[in-house]
Tab-separated table of C-alpha atoms and ligand atoms in Angstrom:
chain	number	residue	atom	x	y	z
A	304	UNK	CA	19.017	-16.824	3.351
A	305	UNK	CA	17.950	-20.235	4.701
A	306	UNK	CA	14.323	-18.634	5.429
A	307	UNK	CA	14.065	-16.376	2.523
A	308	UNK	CA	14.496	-19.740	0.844
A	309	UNK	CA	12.346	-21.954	2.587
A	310	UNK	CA	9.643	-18.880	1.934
A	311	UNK	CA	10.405	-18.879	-1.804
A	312	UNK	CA	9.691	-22.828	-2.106
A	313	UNK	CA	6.498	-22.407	0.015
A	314	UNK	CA	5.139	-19.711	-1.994
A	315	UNK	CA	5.807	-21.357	-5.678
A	316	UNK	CA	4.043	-24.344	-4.333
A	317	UNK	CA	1.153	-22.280	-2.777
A	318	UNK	CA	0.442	-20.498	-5.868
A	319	UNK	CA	0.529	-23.735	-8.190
A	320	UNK	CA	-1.763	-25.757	-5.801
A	321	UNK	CA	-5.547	-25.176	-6.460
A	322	UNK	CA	-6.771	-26.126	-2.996
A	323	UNK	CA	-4.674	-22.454	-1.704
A	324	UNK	CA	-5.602	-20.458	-4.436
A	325	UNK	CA	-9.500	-21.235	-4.097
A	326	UNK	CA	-9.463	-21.100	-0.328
A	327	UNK	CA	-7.643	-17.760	-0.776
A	328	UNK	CA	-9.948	-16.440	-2.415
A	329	UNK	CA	-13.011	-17.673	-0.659
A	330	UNK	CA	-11.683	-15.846	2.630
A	331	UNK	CA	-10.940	-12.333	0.031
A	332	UNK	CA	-14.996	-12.914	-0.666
A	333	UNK	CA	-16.272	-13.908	2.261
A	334	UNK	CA	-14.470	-11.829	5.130
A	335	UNK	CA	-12.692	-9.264	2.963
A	336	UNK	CA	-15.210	-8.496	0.860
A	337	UNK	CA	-14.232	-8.891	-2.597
A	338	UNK	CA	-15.027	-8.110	-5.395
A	339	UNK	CA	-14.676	-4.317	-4.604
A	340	UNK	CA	-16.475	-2.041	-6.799
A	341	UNK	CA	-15.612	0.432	-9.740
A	342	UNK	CA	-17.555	3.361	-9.266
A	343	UNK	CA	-18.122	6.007	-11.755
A	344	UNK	CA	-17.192	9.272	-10.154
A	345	UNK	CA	-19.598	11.601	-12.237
A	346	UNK	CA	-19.562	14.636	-10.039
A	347	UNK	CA	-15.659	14.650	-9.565
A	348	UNK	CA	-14.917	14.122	-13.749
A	349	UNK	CA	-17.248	17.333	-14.390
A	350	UNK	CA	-15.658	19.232	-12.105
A	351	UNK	CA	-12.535	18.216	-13.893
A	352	UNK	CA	-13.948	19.027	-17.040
A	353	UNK	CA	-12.693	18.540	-20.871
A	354	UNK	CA	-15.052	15.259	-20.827
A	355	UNK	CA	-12.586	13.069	-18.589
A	356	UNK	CA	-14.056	10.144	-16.844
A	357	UNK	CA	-12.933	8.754	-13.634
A	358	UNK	CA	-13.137	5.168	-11.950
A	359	UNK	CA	-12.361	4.720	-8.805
A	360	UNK	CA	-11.313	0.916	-7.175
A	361	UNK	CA	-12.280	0.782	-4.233
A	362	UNK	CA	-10.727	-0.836	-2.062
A	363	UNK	CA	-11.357	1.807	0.736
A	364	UNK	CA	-14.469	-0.318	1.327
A	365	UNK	CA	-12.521	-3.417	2.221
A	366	UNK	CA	-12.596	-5.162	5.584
A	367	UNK	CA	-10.209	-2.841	7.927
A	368	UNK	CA	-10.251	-0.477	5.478
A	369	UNK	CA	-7.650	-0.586	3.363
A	370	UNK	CA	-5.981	-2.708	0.409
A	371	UNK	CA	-3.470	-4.092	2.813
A	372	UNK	CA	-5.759	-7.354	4.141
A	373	UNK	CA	-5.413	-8.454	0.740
A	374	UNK	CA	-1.570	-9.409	1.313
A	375	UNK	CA	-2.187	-10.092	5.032
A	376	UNK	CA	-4.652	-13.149	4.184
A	377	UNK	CA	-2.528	-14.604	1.608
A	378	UNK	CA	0.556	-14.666	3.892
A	379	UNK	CA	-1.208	-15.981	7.061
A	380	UNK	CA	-2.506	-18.516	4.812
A	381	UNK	CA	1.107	-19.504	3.770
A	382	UNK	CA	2.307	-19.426	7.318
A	383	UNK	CA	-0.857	-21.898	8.005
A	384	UNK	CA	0.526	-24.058	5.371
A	385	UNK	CA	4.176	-23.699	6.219
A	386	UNK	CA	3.059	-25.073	10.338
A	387	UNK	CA	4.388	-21.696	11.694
A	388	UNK	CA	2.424	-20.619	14.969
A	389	UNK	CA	3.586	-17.271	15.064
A	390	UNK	CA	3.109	-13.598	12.722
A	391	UNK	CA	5.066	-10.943	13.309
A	392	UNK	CA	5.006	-7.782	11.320
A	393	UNK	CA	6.236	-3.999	11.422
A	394	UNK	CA	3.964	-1.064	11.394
A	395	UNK	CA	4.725	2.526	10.451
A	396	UNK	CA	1.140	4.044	10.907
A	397	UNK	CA	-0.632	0.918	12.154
A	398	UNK	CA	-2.331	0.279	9.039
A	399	UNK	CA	-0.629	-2.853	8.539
A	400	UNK	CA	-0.365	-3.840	12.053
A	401	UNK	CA	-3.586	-3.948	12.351
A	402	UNK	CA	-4.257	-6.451	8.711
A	403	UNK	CA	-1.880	-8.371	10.481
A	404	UNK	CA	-3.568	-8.664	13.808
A	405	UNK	CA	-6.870	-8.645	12.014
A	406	UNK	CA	-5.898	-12.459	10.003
A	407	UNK	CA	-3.670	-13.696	13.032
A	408	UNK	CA	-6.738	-13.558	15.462
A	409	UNK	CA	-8.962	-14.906	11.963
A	410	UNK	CA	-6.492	-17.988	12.031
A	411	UNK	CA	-5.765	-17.979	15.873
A	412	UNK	CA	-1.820	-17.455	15.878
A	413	UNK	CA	0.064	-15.441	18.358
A	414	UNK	CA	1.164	-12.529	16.385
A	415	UNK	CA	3.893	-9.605	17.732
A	416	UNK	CA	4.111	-6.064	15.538
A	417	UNK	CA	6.802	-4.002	15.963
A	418	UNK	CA	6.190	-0.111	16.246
A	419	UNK	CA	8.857	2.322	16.451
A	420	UNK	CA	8.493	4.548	20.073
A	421	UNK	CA	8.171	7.608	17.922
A	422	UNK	CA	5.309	6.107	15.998
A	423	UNK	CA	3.221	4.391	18.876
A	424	UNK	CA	2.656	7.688	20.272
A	425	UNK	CA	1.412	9.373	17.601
A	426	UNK	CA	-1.003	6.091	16.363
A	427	UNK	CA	-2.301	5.553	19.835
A	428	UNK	CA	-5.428	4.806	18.697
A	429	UNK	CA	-4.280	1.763	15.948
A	430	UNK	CA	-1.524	0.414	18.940
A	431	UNK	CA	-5.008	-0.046	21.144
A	432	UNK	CA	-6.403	-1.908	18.230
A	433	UNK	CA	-3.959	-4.149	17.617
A	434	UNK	CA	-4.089	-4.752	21.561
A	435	UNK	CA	-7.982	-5.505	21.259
A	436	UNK	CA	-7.311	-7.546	18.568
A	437	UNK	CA	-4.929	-10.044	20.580
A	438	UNK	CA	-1.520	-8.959	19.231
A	439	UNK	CA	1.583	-8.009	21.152
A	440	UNK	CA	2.632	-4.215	20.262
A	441	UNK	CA	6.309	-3.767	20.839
A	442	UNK	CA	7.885	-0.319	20.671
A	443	UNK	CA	10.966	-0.005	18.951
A	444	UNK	CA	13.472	2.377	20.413
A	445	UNK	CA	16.819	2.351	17.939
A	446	UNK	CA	17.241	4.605	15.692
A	447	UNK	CA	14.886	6.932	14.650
A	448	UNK	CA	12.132	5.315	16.684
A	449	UNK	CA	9.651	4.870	13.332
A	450	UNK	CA	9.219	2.190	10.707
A	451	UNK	CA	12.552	1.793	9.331
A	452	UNK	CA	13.672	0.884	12.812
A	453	UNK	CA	10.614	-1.369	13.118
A	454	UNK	CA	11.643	-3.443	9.907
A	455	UNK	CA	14.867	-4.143	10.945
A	456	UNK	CA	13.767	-5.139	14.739
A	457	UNK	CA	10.832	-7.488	12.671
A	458	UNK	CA	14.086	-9.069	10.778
A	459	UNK	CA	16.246	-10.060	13.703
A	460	UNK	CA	13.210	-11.389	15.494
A	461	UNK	CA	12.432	-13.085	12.417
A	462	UNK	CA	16.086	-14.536	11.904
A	463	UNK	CA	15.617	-15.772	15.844
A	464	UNK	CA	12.890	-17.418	15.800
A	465	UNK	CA	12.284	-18.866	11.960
A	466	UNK	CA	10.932	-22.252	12.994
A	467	UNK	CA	8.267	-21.036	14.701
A	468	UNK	CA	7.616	-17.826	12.693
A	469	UNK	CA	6.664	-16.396	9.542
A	470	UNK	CA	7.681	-12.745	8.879
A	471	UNK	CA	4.955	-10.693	7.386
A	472	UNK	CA	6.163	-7.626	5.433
A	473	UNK	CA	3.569	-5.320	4.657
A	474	UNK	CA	4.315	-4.011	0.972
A	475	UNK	CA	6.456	-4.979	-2.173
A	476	UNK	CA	9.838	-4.510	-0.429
A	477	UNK	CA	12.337	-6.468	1.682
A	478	UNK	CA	14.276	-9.155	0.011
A	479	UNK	CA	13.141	-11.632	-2.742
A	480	UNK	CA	10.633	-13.269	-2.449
A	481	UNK	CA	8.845	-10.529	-0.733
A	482	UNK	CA	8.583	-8.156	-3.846
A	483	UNK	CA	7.447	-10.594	-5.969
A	484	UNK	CA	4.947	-12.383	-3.341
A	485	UNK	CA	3.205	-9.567	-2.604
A	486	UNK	CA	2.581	-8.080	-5.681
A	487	UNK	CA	1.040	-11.374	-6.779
A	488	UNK	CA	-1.538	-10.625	-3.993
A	489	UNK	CA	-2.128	-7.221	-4.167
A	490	UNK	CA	-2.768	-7.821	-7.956
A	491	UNK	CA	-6.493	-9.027	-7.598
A	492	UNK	CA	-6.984	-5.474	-7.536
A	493	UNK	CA	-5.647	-4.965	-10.940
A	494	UNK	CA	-7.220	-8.217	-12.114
A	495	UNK	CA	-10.728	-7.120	-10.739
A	496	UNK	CA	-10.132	-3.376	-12.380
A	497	UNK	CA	-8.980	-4.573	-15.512
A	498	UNK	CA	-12.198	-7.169	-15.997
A	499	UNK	CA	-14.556	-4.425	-14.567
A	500	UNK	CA	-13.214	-1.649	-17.092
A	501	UNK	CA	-14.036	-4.137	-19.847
A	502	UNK	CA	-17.448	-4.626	-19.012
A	503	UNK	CA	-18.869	-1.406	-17.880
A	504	UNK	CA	-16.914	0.874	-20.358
A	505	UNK	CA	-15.753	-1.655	-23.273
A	506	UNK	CA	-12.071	-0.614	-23.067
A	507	UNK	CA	-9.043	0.178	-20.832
A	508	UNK	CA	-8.121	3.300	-19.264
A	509	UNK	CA	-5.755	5.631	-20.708
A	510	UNK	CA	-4.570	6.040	-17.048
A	511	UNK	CA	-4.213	4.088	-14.694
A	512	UNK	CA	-3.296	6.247	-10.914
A	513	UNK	CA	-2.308	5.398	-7.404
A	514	UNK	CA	-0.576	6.648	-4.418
A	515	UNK	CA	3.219	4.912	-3.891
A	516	UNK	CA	4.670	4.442	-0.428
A	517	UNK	CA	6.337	0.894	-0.608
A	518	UNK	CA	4.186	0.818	-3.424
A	519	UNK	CA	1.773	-2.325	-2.809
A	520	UNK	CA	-1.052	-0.883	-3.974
A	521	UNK	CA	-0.010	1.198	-6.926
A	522	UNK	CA	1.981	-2.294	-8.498
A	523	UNK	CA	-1.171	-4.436	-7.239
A	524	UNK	CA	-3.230	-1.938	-10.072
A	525	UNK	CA	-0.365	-1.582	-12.456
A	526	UNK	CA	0.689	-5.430	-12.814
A	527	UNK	CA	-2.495	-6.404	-14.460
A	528	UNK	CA	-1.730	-3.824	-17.452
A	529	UNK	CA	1.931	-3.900	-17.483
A	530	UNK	CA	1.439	-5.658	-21.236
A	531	UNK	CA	-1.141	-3.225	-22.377
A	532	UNK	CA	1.282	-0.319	-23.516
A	533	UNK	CA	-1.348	1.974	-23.945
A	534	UNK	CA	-2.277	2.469	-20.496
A	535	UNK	CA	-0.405	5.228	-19.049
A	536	UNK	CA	0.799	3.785	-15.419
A	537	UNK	CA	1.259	6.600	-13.077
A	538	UNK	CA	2.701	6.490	-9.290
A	539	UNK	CA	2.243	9.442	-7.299
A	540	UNK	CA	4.433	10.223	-4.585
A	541	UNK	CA	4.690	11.812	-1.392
A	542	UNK	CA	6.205	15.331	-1.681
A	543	UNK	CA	5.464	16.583	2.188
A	544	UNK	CA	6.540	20.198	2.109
A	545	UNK	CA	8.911	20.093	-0.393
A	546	UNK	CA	12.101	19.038	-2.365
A	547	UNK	CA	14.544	19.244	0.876
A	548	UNK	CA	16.263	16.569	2.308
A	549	UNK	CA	13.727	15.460	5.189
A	550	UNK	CA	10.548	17.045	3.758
A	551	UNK	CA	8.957	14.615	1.537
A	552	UNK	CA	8.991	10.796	0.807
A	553	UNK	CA	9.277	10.872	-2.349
A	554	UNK	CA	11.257	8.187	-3.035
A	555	UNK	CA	11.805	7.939	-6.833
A	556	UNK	CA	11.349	11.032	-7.390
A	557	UNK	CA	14.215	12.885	-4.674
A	558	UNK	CA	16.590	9.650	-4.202
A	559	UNK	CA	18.968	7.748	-5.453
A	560	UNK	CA	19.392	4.067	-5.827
A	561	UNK	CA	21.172	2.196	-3.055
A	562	UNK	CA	20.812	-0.755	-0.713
A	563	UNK	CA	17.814	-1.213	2.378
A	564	UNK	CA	16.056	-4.122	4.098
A	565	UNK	CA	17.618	-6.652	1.657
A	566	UNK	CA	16.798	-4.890	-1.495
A	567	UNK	CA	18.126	-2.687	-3.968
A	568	UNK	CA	16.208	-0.291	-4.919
A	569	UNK	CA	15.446	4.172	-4.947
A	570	UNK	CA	16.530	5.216	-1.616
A	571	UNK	CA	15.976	8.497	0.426
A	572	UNK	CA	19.799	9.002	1.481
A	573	UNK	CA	22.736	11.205	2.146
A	574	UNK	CA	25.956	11.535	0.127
A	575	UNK	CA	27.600	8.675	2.534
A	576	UNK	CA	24.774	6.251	2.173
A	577	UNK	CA	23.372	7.212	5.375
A	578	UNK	CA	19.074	6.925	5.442
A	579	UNK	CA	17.880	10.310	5.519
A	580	UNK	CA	14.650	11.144	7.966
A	581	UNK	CA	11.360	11.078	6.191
A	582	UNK	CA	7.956	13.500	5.868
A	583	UNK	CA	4.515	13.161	4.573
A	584	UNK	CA	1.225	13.760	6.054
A	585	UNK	CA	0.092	10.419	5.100
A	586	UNK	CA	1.468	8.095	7.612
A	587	UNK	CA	1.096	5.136	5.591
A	588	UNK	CA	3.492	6.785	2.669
A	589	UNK	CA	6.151	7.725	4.741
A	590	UNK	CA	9.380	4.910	4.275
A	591	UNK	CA	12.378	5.974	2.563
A	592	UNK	CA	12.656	2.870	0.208
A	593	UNK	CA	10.430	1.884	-2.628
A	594	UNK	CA	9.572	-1.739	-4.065
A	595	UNK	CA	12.414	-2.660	-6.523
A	596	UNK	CA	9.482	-3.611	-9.245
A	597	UNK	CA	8.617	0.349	-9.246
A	598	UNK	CA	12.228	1.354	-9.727
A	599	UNK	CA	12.369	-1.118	-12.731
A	600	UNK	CA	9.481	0.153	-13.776
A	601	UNK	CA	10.872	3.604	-13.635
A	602	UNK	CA	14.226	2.275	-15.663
A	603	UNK	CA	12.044	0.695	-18.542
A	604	UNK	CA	9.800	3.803	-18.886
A	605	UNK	CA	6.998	1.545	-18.529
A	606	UNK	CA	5.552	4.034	-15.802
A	607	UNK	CA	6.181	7.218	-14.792
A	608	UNK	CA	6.166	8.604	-10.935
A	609	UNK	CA	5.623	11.870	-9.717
A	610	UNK	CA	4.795	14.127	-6.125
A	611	UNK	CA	1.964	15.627	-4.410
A	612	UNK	CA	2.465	17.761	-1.647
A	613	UNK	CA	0.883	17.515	1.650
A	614	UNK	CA	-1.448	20.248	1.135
A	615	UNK	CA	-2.789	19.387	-2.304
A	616	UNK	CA	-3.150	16.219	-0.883
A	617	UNK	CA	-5.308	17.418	1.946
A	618	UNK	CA	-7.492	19.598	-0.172
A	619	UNK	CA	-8.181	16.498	-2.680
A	620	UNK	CA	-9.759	14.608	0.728
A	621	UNK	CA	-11.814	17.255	0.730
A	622	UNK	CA	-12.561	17.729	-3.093
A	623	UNK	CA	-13.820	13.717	-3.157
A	624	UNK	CA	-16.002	14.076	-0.223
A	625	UNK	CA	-17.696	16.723	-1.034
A	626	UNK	CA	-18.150	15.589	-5.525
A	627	UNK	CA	-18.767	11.768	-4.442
A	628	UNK	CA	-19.683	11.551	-0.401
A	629	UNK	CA	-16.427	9.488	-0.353
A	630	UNK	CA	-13.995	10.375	2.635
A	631	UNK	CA	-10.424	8.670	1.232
A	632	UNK	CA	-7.402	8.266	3.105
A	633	UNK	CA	-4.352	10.898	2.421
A	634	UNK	CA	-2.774	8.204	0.984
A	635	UNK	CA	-4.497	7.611	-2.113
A	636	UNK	CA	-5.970	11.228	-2.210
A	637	UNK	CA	-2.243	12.002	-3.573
A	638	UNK	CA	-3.508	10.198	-6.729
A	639	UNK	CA	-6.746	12.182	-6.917
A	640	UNK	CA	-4.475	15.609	-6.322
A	641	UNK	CA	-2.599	14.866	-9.495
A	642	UNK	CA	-5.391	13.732	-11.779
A	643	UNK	CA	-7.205	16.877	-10.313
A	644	UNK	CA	-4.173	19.175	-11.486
A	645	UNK	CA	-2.969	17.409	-14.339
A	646	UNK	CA	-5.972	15.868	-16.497
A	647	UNK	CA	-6.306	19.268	-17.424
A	648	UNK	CA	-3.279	18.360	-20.264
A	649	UNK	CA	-4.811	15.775	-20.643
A	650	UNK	CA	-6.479	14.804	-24.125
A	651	UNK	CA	-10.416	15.158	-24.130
A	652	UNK	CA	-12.298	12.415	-22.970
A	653	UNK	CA	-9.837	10.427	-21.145
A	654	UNK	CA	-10.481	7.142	-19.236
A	655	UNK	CA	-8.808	7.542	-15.461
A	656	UNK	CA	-8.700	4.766	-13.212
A	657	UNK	CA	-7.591	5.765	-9.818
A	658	UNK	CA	-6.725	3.267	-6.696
A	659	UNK	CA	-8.310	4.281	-3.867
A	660	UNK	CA	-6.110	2.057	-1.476
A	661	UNK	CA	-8.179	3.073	1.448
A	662	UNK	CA	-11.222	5.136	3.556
A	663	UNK	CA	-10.151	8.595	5.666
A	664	UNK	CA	-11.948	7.286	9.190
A	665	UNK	CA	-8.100	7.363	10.617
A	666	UNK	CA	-6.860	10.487	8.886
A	667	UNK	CA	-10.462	12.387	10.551
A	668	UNK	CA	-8.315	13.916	13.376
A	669	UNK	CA	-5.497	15.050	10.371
A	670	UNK	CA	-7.696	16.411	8.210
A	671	UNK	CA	-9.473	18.171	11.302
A	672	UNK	CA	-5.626	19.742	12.263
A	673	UNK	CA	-4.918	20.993	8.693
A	674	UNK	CA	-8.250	21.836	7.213
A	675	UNK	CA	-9.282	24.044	9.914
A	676	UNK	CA	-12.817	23.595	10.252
A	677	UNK	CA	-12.386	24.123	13.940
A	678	UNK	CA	-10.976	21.732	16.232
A	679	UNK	CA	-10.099	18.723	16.831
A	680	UNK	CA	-12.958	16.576	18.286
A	681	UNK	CA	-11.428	15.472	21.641
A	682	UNK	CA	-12.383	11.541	21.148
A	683	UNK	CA	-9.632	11.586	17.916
B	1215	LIG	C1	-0.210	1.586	3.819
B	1215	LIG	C2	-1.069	2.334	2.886
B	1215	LIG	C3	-0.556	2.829	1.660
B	1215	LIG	C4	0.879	2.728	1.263
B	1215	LIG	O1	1.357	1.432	1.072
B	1215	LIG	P1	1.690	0.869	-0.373
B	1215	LIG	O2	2.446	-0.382	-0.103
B	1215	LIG	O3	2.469	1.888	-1.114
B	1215	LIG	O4	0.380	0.602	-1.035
B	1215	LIG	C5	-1.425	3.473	0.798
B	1215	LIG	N1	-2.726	3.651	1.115
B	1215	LIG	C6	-3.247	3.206	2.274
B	1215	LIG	C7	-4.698	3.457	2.555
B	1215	LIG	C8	-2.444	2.537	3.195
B	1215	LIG	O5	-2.970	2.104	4.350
């Protein structure tokens, strides 16, 4: 509790003082690469038909490609200003491993990630990253071997070594002030969205769409219009192979609310309490816990959630490169499946924004497996 609240103090004076905010952002502009753009995805609305338009935000064209070095800069910058010397994260897929890496070699701290066994084998490729990028990779062999073991191996280093060390979780979960802190940094993309739907189409969407693993993204979009009550929020889930205990990770929509990683929040459980094995194509969706803002989102009505299965998922990579020449991740292509299927009920004309948390480059060797246009390139 003693770091939690140390981290809480830090933060609230961060985010008052003008000197962090502006240097914040300069390092989102200058080496991030913000603003991202909204693109109009003509080709992909007229194949949807009924007159729907589409935006897409893009942060697939971000520095390391994904939305998750907005977070990482803001808490390397707070770890800067809190004198720690040391970042240390958890990775499921790598994704965030890497963001972390990426801002501790940008600010020269040591930084260790912890990676279950399980997971390190099949991200071989982001565990050599991480190594090029001057991080420590440590594999994680309790439990399961995968991300939920990584988190709690990141929180007992963390609890060991709190002078010198600043815990950086990568999405809105974890204890307070994690939630909370994060979601104030992932919402620049909201922010950005919300200005750029103003100016280039004179109103807000009717929808607003993105993929939900611990659900950084999707509440980094959502916060922005949480007070516009006409904007439908939607968070799409990952529903793997289906509704069975251990074949999806859909956490809102398949669990049940109950305690993880110092929050409470939807879980992915047994009867007893007992965290139930996960499944989604997408690496970077697969956790059995979901931020606590979502499920009181969820409670309030405010937005709705909903799954995509692997394979619709797969086939919408494939549907947005070949309408835009945009290869997404399967993470947010989960949100382009379900505007795909469902816009069809939707009223004529309708204004979509969609997060598009991230590029495919990593999924290549995935998409390659399922897809079956031959195989696998041997260098993936
Ligand atoms: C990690 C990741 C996600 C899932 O994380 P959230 O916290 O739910 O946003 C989604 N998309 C991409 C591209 C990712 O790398």
């Amino acid at each position: 509790m003693a770091a939690l609240d140390e981290l809480e103090r830090a933060f609230r004076g961060a985010r008052r003082d003008p000197a962090f905010r502006k240097e914040l952002q300069g390092y989102l502009r200058d080496y991030a690469g913000r603003p991202t753009p909204l693109t109009f995805a003509r080709r992909l609305s007229q194949t949807i038909g009924r007159g729907v338009r589409i935006y897409l935000k893009r942060e697939d064209l971000l520095h390391t490609g994904a939305h998750k070095i907005n977070n990482a800069l803001g808490q390397a910058l707070l770890a800067v200003r809190m004198k720690k010397r040391r970042l240390i994260a958890e990775t499921g897929a790598g994704q965030h491993g890497v963001a972390t890496a990426t801002v501790a070699a940008l600010f020269g701290l040591e930084c260790d990630v912890f990676m279950g066994e399980e997971d390190m084998e099949r991200q071989a490729l982001n565990v050599f990253r991480m190594r090029l990028l001057g991080a420590t990779v440590r594999p994680v062999t309790a439990g399961t071997k995968t991300l939920k073991d990584a988190c709690s191996e990141a929180i007992r280093d963390w609890v060991t070594n709190v002078r010198t060390t600043h815990y950086c979780i990568g999405s809105v979960v974890g204890p307070h002030p994690y939630p909370w802190m994060v979601r104030v940094f992932q919402s620049v993309i909201g922010q950005e969205a919300r200005r750029q739907m103003l100016a280039t189409v004179g109103r807000l969407p009717d929808y607003a769409v993105a993929c939900v693993g611990g659900g950084s993204n999707a509440i980094g979009l959502f916060a922005p219009f949480a007070r516009d009550q006409r904007v439908k929020l939607i968070g799409v889930e990952a529903g793997g192979r289906g509704s069975a205990p251990g074949a999806n990770a859909a956490t809102i929509v398949h669990g049940s609310p109950g305690v993880l990683h110092g929050m409470f929040s939807y879980l992915l459980q047994d009867r007893a309490g007992q965290i139930l094995p996960t499944h989604s194509v997408a690496a970077g969706l697969d956790y059995p816990g979901v931020g606590p803002e979502h499920a009181y989102y969820r409670r309030l009505g405010r937005a709705t959630y909903v799954a995509v299965s692997d394979r619709e998922a797969l086939q919408a990579c494939e549907l947005l490169a070949k309408t835009e020449g945009i290869l997404p991740a399967i993470e947010p292509a989960h949100a382009l499946a379900y505007v795909a299927k469902a816009a069809r009920t939707w009223p004529r004309g309708s204004i979509i924004l969609i997060g598009l948390s991230g590029r495919g480059d990593k999924d290549v060797g995935t998409m390659a497996k399922h897809l079956g246009h031959g195989r696998t390139p041997a260098h993936v």
